[in-house]
mmCIF file of N, CA and C in Angstrom:
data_model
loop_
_atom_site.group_PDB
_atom_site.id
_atom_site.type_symbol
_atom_site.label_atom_id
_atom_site.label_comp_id
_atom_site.label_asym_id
_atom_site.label_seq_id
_atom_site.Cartn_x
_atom_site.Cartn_y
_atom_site.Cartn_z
ATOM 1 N N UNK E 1 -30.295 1.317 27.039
ATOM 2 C CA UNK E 1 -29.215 2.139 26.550
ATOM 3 C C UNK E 1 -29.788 3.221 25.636
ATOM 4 N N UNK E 2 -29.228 4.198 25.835
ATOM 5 C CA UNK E 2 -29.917 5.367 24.633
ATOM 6 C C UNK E 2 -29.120 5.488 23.516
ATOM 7 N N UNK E 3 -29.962 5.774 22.293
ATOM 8 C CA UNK E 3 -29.237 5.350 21.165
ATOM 9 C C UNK E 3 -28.564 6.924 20.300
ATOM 10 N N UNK E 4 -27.367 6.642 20.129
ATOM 11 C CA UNK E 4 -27.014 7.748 19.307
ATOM 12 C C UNK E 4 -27.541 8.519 18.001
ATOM 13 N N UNK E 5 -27.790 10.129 17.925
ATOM 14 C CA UNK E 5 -28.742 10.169 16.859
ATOM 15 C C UNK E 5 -27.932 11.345 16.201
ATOM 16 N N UNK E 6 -26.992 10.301 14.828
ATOM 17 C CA UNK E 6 -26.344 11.258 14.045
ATOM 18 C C UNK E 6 -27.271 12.799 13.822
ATOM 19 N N UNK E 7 -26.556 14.117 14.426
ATOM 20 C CA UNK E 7 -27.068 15.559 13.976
ATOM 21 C C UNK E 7 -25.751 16.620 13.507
ATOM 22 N N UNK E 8 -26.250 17.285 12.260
ATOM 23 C CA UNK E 8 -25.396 17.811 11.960
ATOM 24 C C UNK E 8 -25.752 19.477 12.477
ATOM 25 N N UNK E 9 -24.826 20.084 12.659
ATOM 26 C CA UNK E 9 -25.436 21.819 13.348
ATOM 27 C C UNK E 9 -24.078 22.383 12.905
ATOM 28 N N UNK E 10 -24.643 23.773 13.057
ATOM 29 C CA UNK E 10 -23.248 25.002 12.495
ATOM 30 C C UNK E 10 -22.954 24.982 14.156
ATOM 31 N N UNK E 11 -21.884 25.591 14.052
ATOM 32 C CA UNK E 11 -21.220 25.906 15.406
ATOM 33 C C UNK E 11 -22.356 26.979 15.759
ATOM 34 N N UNK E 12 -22.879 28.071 15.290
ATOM 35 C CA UNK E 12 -23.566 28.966 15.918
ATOM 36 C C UNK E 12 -24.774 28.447 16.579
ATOM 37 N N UNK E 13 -25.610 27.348 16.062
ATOM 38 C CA UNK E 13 -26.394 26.326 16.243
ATOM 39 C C UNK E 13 -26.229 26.110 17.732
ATOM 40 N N UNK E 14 -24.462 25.019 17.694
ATOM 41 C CA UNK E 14 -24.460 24.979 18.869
ATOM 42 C C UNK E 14 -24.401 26.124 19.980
ATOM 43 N N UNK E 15 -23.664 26.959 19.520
ATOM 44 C CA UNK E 15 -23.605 27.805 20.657
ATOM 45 C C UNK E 15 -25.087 28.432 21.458
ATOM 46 N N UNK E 16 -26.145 28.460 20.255
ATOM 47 C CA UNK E 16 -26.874 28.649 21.257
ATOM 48 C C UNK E 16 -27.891 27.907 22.117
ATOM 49 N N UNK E 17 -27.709 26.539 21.541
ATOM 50 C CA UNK E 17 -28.023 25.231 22.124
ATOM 51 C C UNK E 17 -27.149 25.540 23.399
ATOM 52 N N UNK E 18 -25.896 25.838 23.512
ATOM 53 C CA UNK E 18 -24.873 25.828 25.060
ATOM 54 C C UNK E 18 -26.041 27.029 26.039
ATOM 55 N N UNK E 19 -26.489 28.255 25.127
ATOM 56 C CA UNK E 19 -26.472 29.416 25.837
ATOM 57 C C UNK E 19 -28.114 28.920 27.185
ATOM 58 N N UNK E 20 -28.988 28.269 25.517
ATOM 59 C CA UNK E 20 -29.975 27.313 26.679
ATOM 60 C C UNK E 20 -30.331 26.875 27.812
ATOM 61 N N UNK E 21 -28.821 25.919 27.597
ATOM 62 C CA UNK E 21 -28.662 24.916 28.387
ATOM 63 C C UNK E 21 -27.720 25.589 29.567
ATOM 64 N N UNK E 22 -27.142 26.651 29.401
ATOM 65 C CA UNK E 22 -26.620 27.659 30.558
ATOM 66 C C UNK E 22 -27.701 28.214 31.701
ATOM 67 N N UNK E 23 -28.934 28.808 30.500
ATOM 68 C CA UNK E 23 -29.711 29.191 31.592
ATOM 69 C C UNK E 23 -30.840 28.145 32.253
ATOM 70 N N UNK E 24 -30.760 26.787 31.698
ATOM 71 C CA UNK E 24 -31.464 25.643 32.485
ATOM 72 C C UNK E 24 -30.610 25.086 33.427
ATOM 73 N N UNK E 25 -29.304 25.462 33.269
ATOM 74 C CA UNK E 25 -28.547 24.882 34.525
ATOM 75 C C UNK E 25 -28.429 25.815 35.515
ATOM 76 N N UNK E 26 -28.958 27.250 35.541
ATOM 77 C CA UNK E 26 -28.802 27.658 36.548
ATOM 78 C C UNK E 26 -29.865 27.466 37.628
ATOM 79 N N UNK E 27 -31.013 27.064 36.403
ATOM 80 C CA UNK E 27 -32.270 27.326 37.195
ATOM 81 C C UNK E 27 -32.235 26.004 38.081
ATOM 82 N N UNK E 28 -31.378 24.880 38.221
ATOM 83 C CA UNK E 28 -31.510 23.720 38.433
ATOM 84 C C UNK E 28 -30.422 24.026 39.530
ATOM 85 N N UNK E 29 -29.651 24.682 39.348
ATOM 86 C CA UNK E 29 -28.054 24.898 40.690
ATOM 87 C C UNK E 29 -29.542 25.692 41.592
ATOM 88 N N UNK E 30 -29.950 26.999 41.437
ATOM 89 C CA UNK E 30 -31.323 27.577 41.994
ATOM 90 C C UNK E 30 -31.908 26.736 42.631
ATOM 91 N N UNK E 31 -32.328 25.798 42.387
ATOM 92 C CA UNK E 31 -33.651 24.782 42.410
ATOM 93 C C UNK E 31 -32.880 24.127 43.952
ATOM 94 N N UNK E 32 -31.795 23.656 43.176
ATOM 95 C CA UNK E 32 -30.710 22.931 44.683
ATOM 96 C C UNK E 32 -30.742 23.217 45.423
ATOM 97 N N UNK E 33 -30.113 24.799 45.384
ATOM 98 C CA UNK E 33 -29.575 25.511 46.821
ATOM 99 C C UNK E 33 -30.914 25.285 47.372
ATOM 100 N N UNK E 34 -32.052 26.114 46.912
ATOM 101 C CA UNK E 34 -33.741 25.917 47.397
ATOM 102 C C UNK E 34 -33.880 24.798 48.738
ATOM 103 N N UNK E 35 -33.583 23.990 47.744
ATOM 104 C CA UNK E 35 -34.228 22.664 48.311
ATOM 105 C C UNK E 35 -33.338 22.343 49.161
ATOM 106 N N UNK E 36 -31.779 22.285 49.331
ATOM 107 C CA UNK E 36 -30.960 22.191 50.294
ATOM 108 C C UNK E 36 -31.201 23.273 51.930
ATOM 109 N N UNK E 37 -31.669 24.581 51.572
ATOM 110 C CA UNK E 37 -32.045 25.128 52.226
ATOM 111 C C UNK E 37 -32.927 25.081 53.153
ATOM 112 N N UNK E 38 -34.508 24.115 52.641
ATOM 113 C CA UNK E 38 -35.625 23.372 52.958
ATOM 114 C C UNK E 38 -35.315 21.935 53.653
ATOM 115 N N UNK E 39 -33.994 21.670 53.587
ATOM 116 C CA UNK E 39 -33.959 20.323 54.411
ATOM 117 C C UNK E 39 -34.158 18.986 52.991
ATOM 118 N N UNK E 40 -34.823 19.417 51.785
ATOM 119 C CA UNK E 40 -35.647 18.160 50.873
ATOM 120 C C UNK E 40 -34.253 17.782 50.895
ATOM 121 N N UNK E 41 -33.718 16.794 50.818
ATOM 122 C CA UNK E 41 -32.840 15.974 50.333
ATOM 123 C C UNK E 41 -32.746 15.316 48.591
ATOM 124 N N UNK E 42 -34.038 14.715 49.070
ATOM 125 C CA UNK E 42 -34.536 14.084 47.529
ATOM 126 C C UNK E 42 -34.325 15.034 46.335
ATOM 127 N N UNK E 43 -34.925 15.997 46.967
ATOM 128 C CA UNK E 43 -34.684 17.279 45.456
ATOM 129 C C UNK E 43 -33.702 18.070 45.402
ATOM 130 N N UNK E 44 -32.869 17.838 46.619
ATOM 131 C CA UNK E 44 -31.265 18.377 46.047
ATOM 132 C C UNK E 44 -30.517 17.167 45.154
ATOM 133 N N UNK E 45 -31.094 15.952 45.401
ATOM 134 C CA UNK E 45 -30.077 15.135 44.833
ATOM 135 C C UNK E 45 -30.711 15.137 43.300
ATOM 136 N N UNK E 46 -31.969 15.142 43.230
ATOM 137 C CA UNK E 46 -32.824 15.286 41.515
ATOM 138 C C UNK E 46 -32.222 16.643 41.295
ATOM 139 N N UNK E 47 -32.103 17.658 41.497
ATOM 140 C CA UNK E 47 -31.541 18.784 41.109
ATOM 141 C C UNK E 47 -30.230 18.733 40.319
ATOM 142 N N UNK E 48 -29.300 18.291 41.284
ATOM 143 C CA UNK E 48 -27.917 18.424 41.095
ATOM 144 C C UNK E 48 -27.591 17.250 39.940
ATOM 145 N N UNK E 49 -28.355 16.292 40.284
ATOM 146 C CA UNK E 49 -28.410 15.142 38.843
ATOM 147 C C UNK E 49 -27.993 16.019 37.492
ATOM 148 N N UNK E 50 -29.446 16.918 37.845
ATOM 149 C CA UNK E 50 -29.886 17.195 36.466
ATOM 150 C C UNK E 50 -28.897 17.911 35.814
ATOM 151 N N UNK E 51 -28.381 19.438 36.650
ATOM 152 C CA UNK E 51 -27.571 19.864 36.718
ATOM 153 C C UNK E 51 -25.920 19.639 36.357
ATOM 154 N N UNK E 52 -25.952 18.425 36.447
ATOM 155 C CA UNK E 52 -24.340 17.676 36.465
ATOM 156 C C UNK E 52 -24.840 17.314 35.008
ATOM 157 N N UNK E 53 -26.119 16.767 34.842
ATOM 158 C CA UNK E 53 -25.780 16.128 32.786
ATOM 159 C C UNK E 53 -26.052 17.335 32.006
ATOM 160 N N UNK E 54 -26.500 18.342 32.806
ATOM 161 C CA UNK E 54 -26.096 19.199 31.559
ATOM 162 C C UNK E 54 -25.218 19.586 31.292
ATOM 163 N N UNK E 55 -24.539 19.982 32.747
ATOM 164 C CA UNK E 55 -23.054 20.409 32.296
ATOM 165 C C UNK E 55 -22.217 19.630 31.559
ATOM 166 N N UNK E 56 -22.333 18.222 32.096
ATOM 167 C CA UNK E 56 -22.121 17.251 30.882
ATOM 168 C C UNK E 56 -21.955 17.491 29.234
ATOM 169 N N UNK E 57 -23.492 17.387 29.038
ATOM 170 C CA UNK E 57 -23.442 18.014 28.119
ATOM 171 C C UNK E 57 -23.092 19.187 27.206
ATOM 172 N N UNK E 58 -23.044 20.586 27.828
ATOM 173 C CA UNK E 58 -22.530 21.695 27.255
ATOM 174 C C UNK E 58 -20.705 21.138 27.169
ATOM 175 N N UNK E 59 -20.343 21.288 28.061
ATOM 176 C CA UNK E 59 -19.332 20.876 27.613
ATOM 177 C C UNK E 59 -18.648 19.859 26.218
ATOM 178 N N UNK E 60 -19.320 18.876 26.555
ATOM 179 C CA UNK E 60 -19.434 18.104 25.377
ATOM 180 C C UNK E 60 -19.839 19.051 23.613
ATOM 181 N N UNK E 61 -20.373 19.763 23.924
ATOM 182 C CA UNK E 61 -20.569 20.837 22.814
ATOM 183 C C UNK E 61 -20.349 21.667 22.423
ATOM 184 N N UNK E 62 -19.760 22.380 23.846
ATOM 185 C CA UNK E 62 -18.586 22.963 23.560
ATOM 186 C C UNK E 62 -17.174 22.845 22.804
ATOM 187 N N UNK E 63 -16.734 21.355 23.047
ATOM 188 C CA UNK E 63 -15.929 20.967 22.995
ATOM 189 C C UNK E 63 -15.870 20.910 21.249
ATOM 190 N N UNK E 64 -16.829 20.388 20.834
ATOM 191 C CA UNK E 64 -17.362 20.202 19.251
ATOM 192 C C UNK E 64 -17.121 21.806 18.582
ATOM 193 N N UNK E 65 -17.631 22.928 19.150
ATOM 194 C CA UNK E 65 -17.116 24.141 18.561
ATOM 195 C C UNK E 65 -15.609 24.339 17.969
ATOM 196 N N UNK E 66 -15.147 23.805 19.952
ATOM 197 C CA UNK E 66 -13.873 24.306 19.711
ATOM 198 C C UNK E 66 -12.759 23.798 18.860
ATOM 199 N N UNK E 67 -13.203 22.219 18.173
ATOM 200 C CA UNK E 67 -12.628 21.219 17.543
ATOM 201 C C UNK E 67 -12.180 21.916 15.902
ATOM 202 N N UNK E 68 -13.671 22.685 15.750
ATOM 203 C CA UNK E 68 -13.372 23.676 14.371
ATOM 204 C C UNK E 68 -12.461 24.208 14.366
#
C-alpha cells in the first residue's frame, strides 16, 4: 500500500505541479497513439496506465485549488 505523505503547497504551487503533469500526459496519450499505431499492444496498455493516473491525479489537484 502506498503511504500518505502530509504536503502543504500554495495553490500556485499546485497549479504548476497540474501544468507539469499536463505536459507529461500528453507525451504519454503521444506515446499511445505511437504504439497503437505499431501494433505494440503492451505499450499502449503501459501508456494509457500511465496516462489515466495522472489524470487521476491532476484532477485530484485541481480539485484542492478549487476547494479555496
Amino acid at each position: 500500500m502506498t503511504k500518505a505523505i502530509p504536503l502543504s503547497l500554495t495553490s500556485d504551487e499546485i497549479e504548476m505541479l497540474v501544468d507539469a503533469l499536463e505536459a507529461d500526459l500528453e507525451g504519454y496519450v503521444e506515446a499511445a497513439k505511437e504504439a497503437r499505431g505499431n501494433g505494440n499492444r503492451e505499450d499502449v496498455t503501459t501508456f494509457t496506465e500511465a496516462a489515466t493516473r495522472i489524470q487521476t491525479l491532476m484532477t485530484k489537484l485541481q480539485d484542492l485549488v478549487e476547494e479555496e
